[in-house]
Coordinates of C-alpha atoms in Angstrom, one line a residue:
X207 CA 58.0 12.5 -54.2
X208 CA 57.7 10.0 -51.3
X209 CA 58.4 12.7 -48.7
X210 CA 55.7 15.0 -50.1
X211 CA 53.3 12.1 -50.0
X212 CA 54.0 11.5 -46.4
X213 CA 53.6 15.2 -45.6
X214 CA 50.3 15.3 -47.4
X215 CA 49.0 12.2 -45.5
X216 CA 50.1 13.8 -42.2
X217 CA 48.2 17.0 -43.1
X218 CA 45.1 15.0 -44.1
X219 CA 45.2 13.0 -40.9
X220 CA 45.5 16.2 -38.9
X221 CA 42.5 17.8 -40.8
X222 CA 40.4 14.6 -40.2
X223 CA 41.3 14.6 -36.5
X224 CA 40.4 18.2 -36.1
X225 CA 37.1 17.6 -37.9
X226 CA 36.3 14.7 -35.6
X227 CA 37.1 16.8 -32.5
X228 CA 34.8 19.6 -33.8
X229 CA 32.0 17.1 -34.6
X230 CA 32.2 15.6 -31.1
X231 CA 32.3 19.0 -29.5
X232 CA 29.2 20.1 -31.5
X233 CA 27.4 16.9 -30.5
X234 CA 28.3 17.5 -26.9
X235 CA 26.9 21.0 -27.0
X236 CA 23.6 19.6 -28.3
X237 CA 23.1 16.7 -26.0
X238 CA 25.0 17.9 -22.9
X239 CA 24.3 20.9 -20.8
X240 CA 21.3 23.0 -21.7
X241 CA 21.4 26.7 -22.2
X242 CA 20.8 28.4 -18.9
X243 CA 21.3 32.2 -19.2
X244 CA 19.2 32.9 -16.0
X245 CA 21.4 30.7 -13.9
X246 CA 18.7 28.4 -12.6
X247 CA 19.6 25.3 -10.5
X248 CA 19.7 22.2 -12.7
X249 CA 17.3 20.0 -10.8
X250 CA 14.6 17.4 -11.1
X251 CA 11.7 17.6 -8.6
X252 CA 9.4 14.8 -7.5
X253 CA 5.9 16.2 -6.8
X254 CA 3.2 14.2 -5.1
X255 CA -0.6 14.8 -5.3
X256 CA -3.5 12.9 -3.8
X257 CA -6.0 13.0 -6.6
X258 CA -6.4 10.8 -9.7
X259 CA -5.1 11.8 -13.2
X260 CA -8.2 13.9 -13.9
X261 CA -8.6 15.7 -10.6
X262 CA -7.8 19.3 -10.1
X263 CA -4.7 18.8 -8.0
X264 CA -3.1 16.6 -10.7
X265 CA -4.1 19.0 -13.4
X266 CA -2.6 22.0 -11.5
X267 CA 0.6 20.0 -10.8
X268 CA 0.9 19.1 -14.5
X269 CA 0.3 22.7 -15.5
X270 CA 3.1 23.8 -13.1
X271 CA 5.4 21.1 -14.6
X272 CA 4.6 22.5 -18.1
X273 CA 5.2 26.1 -17.1
X274 CA 8.5 25.5 -15.2
X275 CA 10.0 23.2 -17.8
X276 CA 9.2 25.7 -20.6
X277 CA 10.4 28.8 -18.7
X278 CA 13.7 27.1 -17.6
X279 CA 14.4 25.6 -21.0
X280 CA 14.3 22.1 -19.4
X281 CA 17.0 22.9 -16.8
X282 CA 14.3 22.3 -14.1
X283 CA 12.1 19.3 -14.6
X284 CA 9.1 18.1 -12.5
X285 CA 7.8 14.5 -12.2
X286 CA 4.2 14.4 -11.0
X287 CA 3.0 11.4 -9.1
X288 CA -0.9 11.3 -8.7
X289 CA -2.9 9.0 -6.4
X290 CA -0.2 9.3 -3.7
X291 CA 1.8 6.7 -5.6
X292 CA 5.0 7.4 -3.7
X293 CA 3.1 6.8 -0.4
X294 CA 1.2 3.7 -1.5
X295 CA -2.0 5.6 -1.7
X296 CA -1.9 6.9 1.9
X297 CA -2.2 10.6 2.1
X298 CA -1.1 10.7 5.8
X299 CA 2.1 9.0 4.8
X300 CA 2.4 11.3 1.9
X301 CA 2.4 14.5 4.0
X302 CA 5.1 12.9 6.2
X303 CA 7.2 12.3 3.2
X304 CA 7.1 15.9 2.0
X305 CA 7.8 17.0 5.6
X306 CA 10.9 14.8 5.9
X307 CA 12.2 15.5 2.4
X308 CA 11.5 12.1 0.9
X309 CA 9.4 14.0 -1.6
X310 CA 10.4 17.5 -2.9
X311 CA 7.0 19.0 -3.6
X312 CA 3.4 18.3 -3.1
X313 CA -0.2 19.6 -3.2
X314 CA -2.5 18.6 -0.4
X315 CA -5.9 19.7 0.9
X316 CA -5.8 21.7 4.1
X317 CA -8.1 19.1 5.7
X318 CA -5.4 16.5 5.1
X319 CA -2.6 18.8 6.3
X320 CA -4.5 19.5 9.5
X321 CA -3.1 16.2 10.8
X322 CA 0.2 18.1 11.0
X323 CA -1.2 21.3 12.5
X324 CA -5.0 21.7 13.0
X325 CA -4.7 25.5 12.5
X326 CA -4.3 25.1 8.8
X327 CA -7.9 24.0 8.6
X328 CA -9.3 27.4 9.7
X329 CA -10.4 28.2 6.1
X330 CA -12.7 25.1 6.2
X331 CA -14.8 26.4 9.1
X332 CA -18.4 26.2 7.7
X333 CA -19.7 29.1 5.7
X334 CA -16.6 31.2 6.3
X335 CA -16.5 32.3 2.7
X336 CA -19.5 33.4 0.6
X337 CA -17.8 33.0 -2.8
X338 CA -14.7 31.9 -4.6
X339 CA -13.8 35.5 -5.2
X340 CA -13.8 36.2 -1.4
X341 CA -11.7 33.0 -0.8
X342 CA -9.1 34.1 -3.4
X343 CA -8.9 37.6 -2.0
X344 CA -8.5 36.6 1.7
X345 CA -6.0 33.7 1.0
X346 CA -3.8 35.7 -1.4
X347 CA -3.7 38.8 0.8
X348 CA -3.1 37.3 4.3
X349 CA -4.1 33.6 4.4
X350 CA -1.1 32.3 2.4
X351 CA 1.4 33.9 4.7
X352 CA -0.4 32.5 7.7
X353 CA -0.3 29.0 6.3
X354 CA 3.4 29.4 5.6
X355 CA 4.1 30.6 9.2
X356 CA 2.2 27.6 10.7
X357 CA 3.9 25.0 8.5
X358 CA 7.4 26.4 8.7
X359 CA 8.2 24.5 11.9
X360 CA 7.4 21.3 9.9
X361 CA 9.9 22.1 7.3
X362 CA 7.3 23.1 4.7
X363 CA 7.3 26.1 2.4
X364 CA 3.9 27.2 1.1
X365 CA 4.2 28.8 -2.4
X366 CA 0.6 28.7 -3.6
X367 CA -3.0 27.8 -3.1
X368 CA -5.8 26.6 -5.4
X369 CA -9.5 25.6 -5.0
X370 CA -10.3 22.1 -4.0
X371 CA -13.8 23.6 -4.1
X372 CA -16.8 24.4 -2.0
X373 CA -17.9 21.1 -0.6
X374 CA -21.3 19.6 -1.3
X375 CA -23.1 16.4 -0.1
X376 CA -24.1 13.3 -1.9
X377 CA -25.9 10.2 -0.5
X378 CA -28.0 7.2 -1.4
X379 CA -30.8 7.5 1.1
X380 CA -32.9 10.6 0.5
X381 CA -32.7 14.3 -0.4
X382 CA -31.1 16.5 2.2
X383 CA -32.7 20.0 2.3
X384 CA -33.2 20.5 6.1
X385 CA -31.1 19.6 9.2
X386 CA -33.3 16.6 10.2
X387 CA -32.5 14.9 6.9
X388 CA -28.9 14.3 8.1
X389 CA -29.9 12.2 11.1
X390 CA -28.4 8.7 10.9
X391 CA -26.6 9.1 7.6
X392 CA -23.2 7.5 7.5
X393 CA -21.1 10.1 5.7
X394 CA -17.4 9.8 4.7
X395 CA -15.5 13.0 5.5
X396 CA -11.8 13.9 5.7
X397 CA -10.3 13.2 9.1
X398 CA -10.5 16.8 10.2
X399 CA -12.1 17.6 13.5
X400 CA -14.1 20.4 11.9
X401 CA -15.9 18.0 9.4
X402 CA -16.4 15.3 12.0
X403 CA -17.9 17.8 14.5
X404 CA -20.1 19.4 11.9
X405 CA -21.9 16.2 10.9
X406 CA -22.2 15.0 14.4
X407 CA -24.0 18.2 15.3
X408 CA -26.8 17.1 13.0
X409 CA -27.0 13.5 14.2
X410 CA -25.1 12.1 11.2
X411 CA -22.4 9.4 11.6
X412 CA -19.2 10.7 10.0
X413 CA -16.3 8.4 9.2
X414 CA -12.8 9.1 7.8
X415 CA -12.2 6.3 5.2
X416 CA -9.2 6.6 2.9
X417 CA -10.4 8.4 -0.3
X418 CA -9.1 5.5 -2.4
X419 CA -11.7 3.2 -0.7
X420 CA -14.8 5.5 -0.9
X421 CA -16.2 4.5 -4.3
X422 CA -16.2 0.8 -3.4
X423 CA -17.7 1.5 0.1
X424 CA -20.5 3.5 -1.4
X425 CA -21.1 0.8 -4.0
X426 CA -21.3 -1.9 -1.4
X427 CA -23.4 0.2 1.0
X428 CA -20.8 0.4 3.7
X429 CA -21.4 4.1 3.9
X430 CA -24.4 6.2 2.7
X431 CA -22.7 9.2 1.3
X432 CA -19.7 11.5 0.9
X433 CA -19.0 15.3 0.8
X434 CA -16.7 16.9 -1.7
X435 CA -16.3 19.6 -4.3
X436 CA -18.3 19.4 -7.6
X437 CA -15.2 18.7 -9.6
X438 CA -14.0 15.8 -7.5
X439 CA -17.5 14.4 -7.2
X440 CA -17.5 14.3 -11.0
X441 CA -14.0 13.0 -11.7
X442 CA -14.4 10.2 -9.1
X443 CA -17.6 8.9 -10.7
X444 CA -20.0 9.5 -7.9
X445 CA -23.0 9.6 -10.2
X446 CA -22.6 5.9 -10.7
X447 CA -23.0 5.2 -6.9
X448 CA -25.0 8.2 -5.5
X449 CA -28.6 9.3 -6.1
X450 CA -28.9 12.6 -4.3
X451 CA -26.8 15.7 -4.1
X452 CA -27.1 18.8 -2.0
X453 CA -25.5 22.0 -3.2
X454 CA -25.0 24.1 -0.1
X455 CA -21.3 25.3 -0.2
X456 CA -21.1 24.3 3.5
X457 CA -17.3 24.7 3.6
X458 CA -14.5 25.9 1.3
X459 CA -11.4 23.8 0.9
X460 CA -8.2 24.6 -0.8
X461 CA -5.0 22.7 -1.6
X462 CA -1.7 24.1 -0.6
X463 CA 1.3 24.0 -3.0
X464 CA 4.2 22.9 -0.8
X465 CA 8.0 22.5 -1.1
X466 CA 10.2 20.8 1.5
X467 CA 11.9 23.8 3.2
X468 CA 15.4 22.3 3.3
X469 CA 15.3 21.7 -0.4
X470 CA 13.9 25.2 -0.9
X471 CA 16.6 26.9 1.1
X472 CA 19.3 25.2 -1.0
X473 CA 17.9 26.7 -4.2
X474 CA 19.4 29.9 -5.6
X475 CA 17.2 33.0 -5.7
X476 CA 16.5 32.9 -9.5
X477 CA 15.2 29.3 -9.1
X478 CA 13.0 30.2 -6.1
X479 CA 11.6 33.2 -7.9
X480 CA 10.7 31.1 -11.0
X481 CA 9.1 28.4 -8.9
X482 CA 7.0 30.9 -6.9
X483 CA 5.9 32.7 -10.1
X484 CA 4.9 29.5 -11.9
X485 CA 3.2 28.0 -8.9
X486 CA 1.1 31.1 -8.6
X487 CA 0.3 31.0 -12.3
X488 CA -0.6 27.3 -12.2
X489 CA -2.8 27.8 -9.1
X490 CA -4.7 30.7 -10.6
X491 CA -5.2 28.6 -13.8
X492 CA -6.6 25.8 -11.7
X493 CA -8.9 28.2 -9.8
X494 CA -10.3 29.5 -13.1
X495 CA -10.8 26.0 -14.5
X496 CA -12.7 24.8 -11.4
X497 CA -14.9 27.8 -11.2
X498 CA -15.8 27.7 -14.9
X499 CA -16.6 24.0 -14.9
X500 CA -18.9 23.8 -11.8
X501 CA -22.1 24.9 -13.4
X502 CA -21.7 22.6 -16.4
X503 CA -20.9 19.7 -14.1
X504 CA -24.0 20.2 -12.0
X505 CA -26.1 20.1 -15.2
X506 CA -24.4 16.9 -16.1
X507 CA -25.2 15.3 -12.7
X508 CA -28.9 16.1 -13.4
X509 CA -28.7 14.8 -16.9
X510 CA -27.3 11.5 -15.6
X511 CA -30.3 11.1 -13.2
X512 CA -29.0 12.4 -9.9
X513 CA -31.4 14.5 -7.9
X514 CA -29.7 17.8 -7.2
X515 CA -31.1 20.2 -4.6
X516 CA -29.6 23.7 -4.6
X517 CA -30.3 25.2 -1.2
X518 CA -31.4 28.9 -1.0
X519 CA -30.1 31.2 1.7
X520 CA -33.4 30.8 3.5
X521 CA -33.0 27.0 3.5
X522 CA -29.4 27.3 4.8
X523 CA -30.3 29.4 7.8
X524 CA -31.4 26.5 10.1
X525 CA -28.2 24.7 9.3
X526 CA -26.1 27.8 10.2
X527 CA -28.0 28.4 13.4
X528 CA -27.3 24.9 14.7
X529 CA -23.6 25.1 14.2
X530 CA -23.0 28.8 15.0
X531 CA -21.6 28.0 18.5
X532 CA -19.5 25.2 17.1
X533 CA -17.9 27.6 14.5
X534 CA -17.2 30.1 17.3
X535 CA -15.5 27.5 19.4
X536 CA -13.1 26.7 16.5
X537 CA -12.3 30.4 15.9
X538 CA -11.5 30.8 19.6
X539 CA -9.4 27.6 19.5
X540 CA -7.3 28.7 16.5
X541 CA -6.8 32.1 18.1
X542 CA -6.5 35.8 17.2
X543 CA -3.7 35.4 14.6
X544 CA -5.5 32.9 12.6
X545 CA -8.8 34.8 12.8
X546 CA -7.1 38.1 11.7
X547 CA -5.5 36.3 8.7
X548 CA -8.9 35.0 7.6
X549 CA -11.0 38.2 8.3
X550 CA -12.8 36.9 11.3
X551 CA -13.7 39.1 14.3
X552 CA -13.7 37.2 17.6
X553 CA -16.6 38.1 19.9

């Protein structure tokens, strides 16, 4: 009958409407909120690093991104910006941006961060560490907490540290195997007082050019050389513009993994724990990578025609004697707390 037909159409319409609601609901559950059983904050971080795409700081940052996004099921995401893109290539501006909260996270070398507080450069005092193993042990046991206490007043939270590497020397003039060989060489160094004072002690002429300009300046002969870790020396193409390399491990440098403290304090405990855990994992991964690659990279330098002089302990002694008083002056300047955190006994 007509009435039965109407009732049937009404029932069919209701069924179709319910089916549509169900379909939309299912679609929403797939494309809307992600599963988050651990209660992490749903957040996207911007992370700045100074190095190029292939340098260790970018690699560690990308490893951190991978680990965090996988562990959080995509609830937490990290966008990595190498080459200090967010600061127009200017590292000094970059560290201001992480301090004022314009950037959420960053990884910067302690020599760069020393512009904020010179005490963070204590680990770069020449020949403080004899090995990567020693540097790891000291920093992980007491050094990291010291860095955090120093940078807290600048609204920075330190959640990790990884090797930038023992720093070596390259130049275009001649081999450097004894102190006299440094006289007159124009060497690019980071703008830390420790590095500047070190090279001046040997009669060299240190300058603190922006890293982004170093390759061109070497190519054009504006400067004679630069000093950096083996990894960065490789990834920045120094074999194309430098003829001589001195392996002397004259100073250790690390990068600190930083989070703006205001942002950090607004994260819940589960999110903070995850970020600290994955930062540590990424930093240790980066340390392992850098240590494993150094020997192979030095062999590659030689194969590409660079003269590489690996100084013995006997050859290093004259260098160490010349700067012994300088090192002591920095230990006294940074004070007992810093020295205790880095295993130094003040005289």
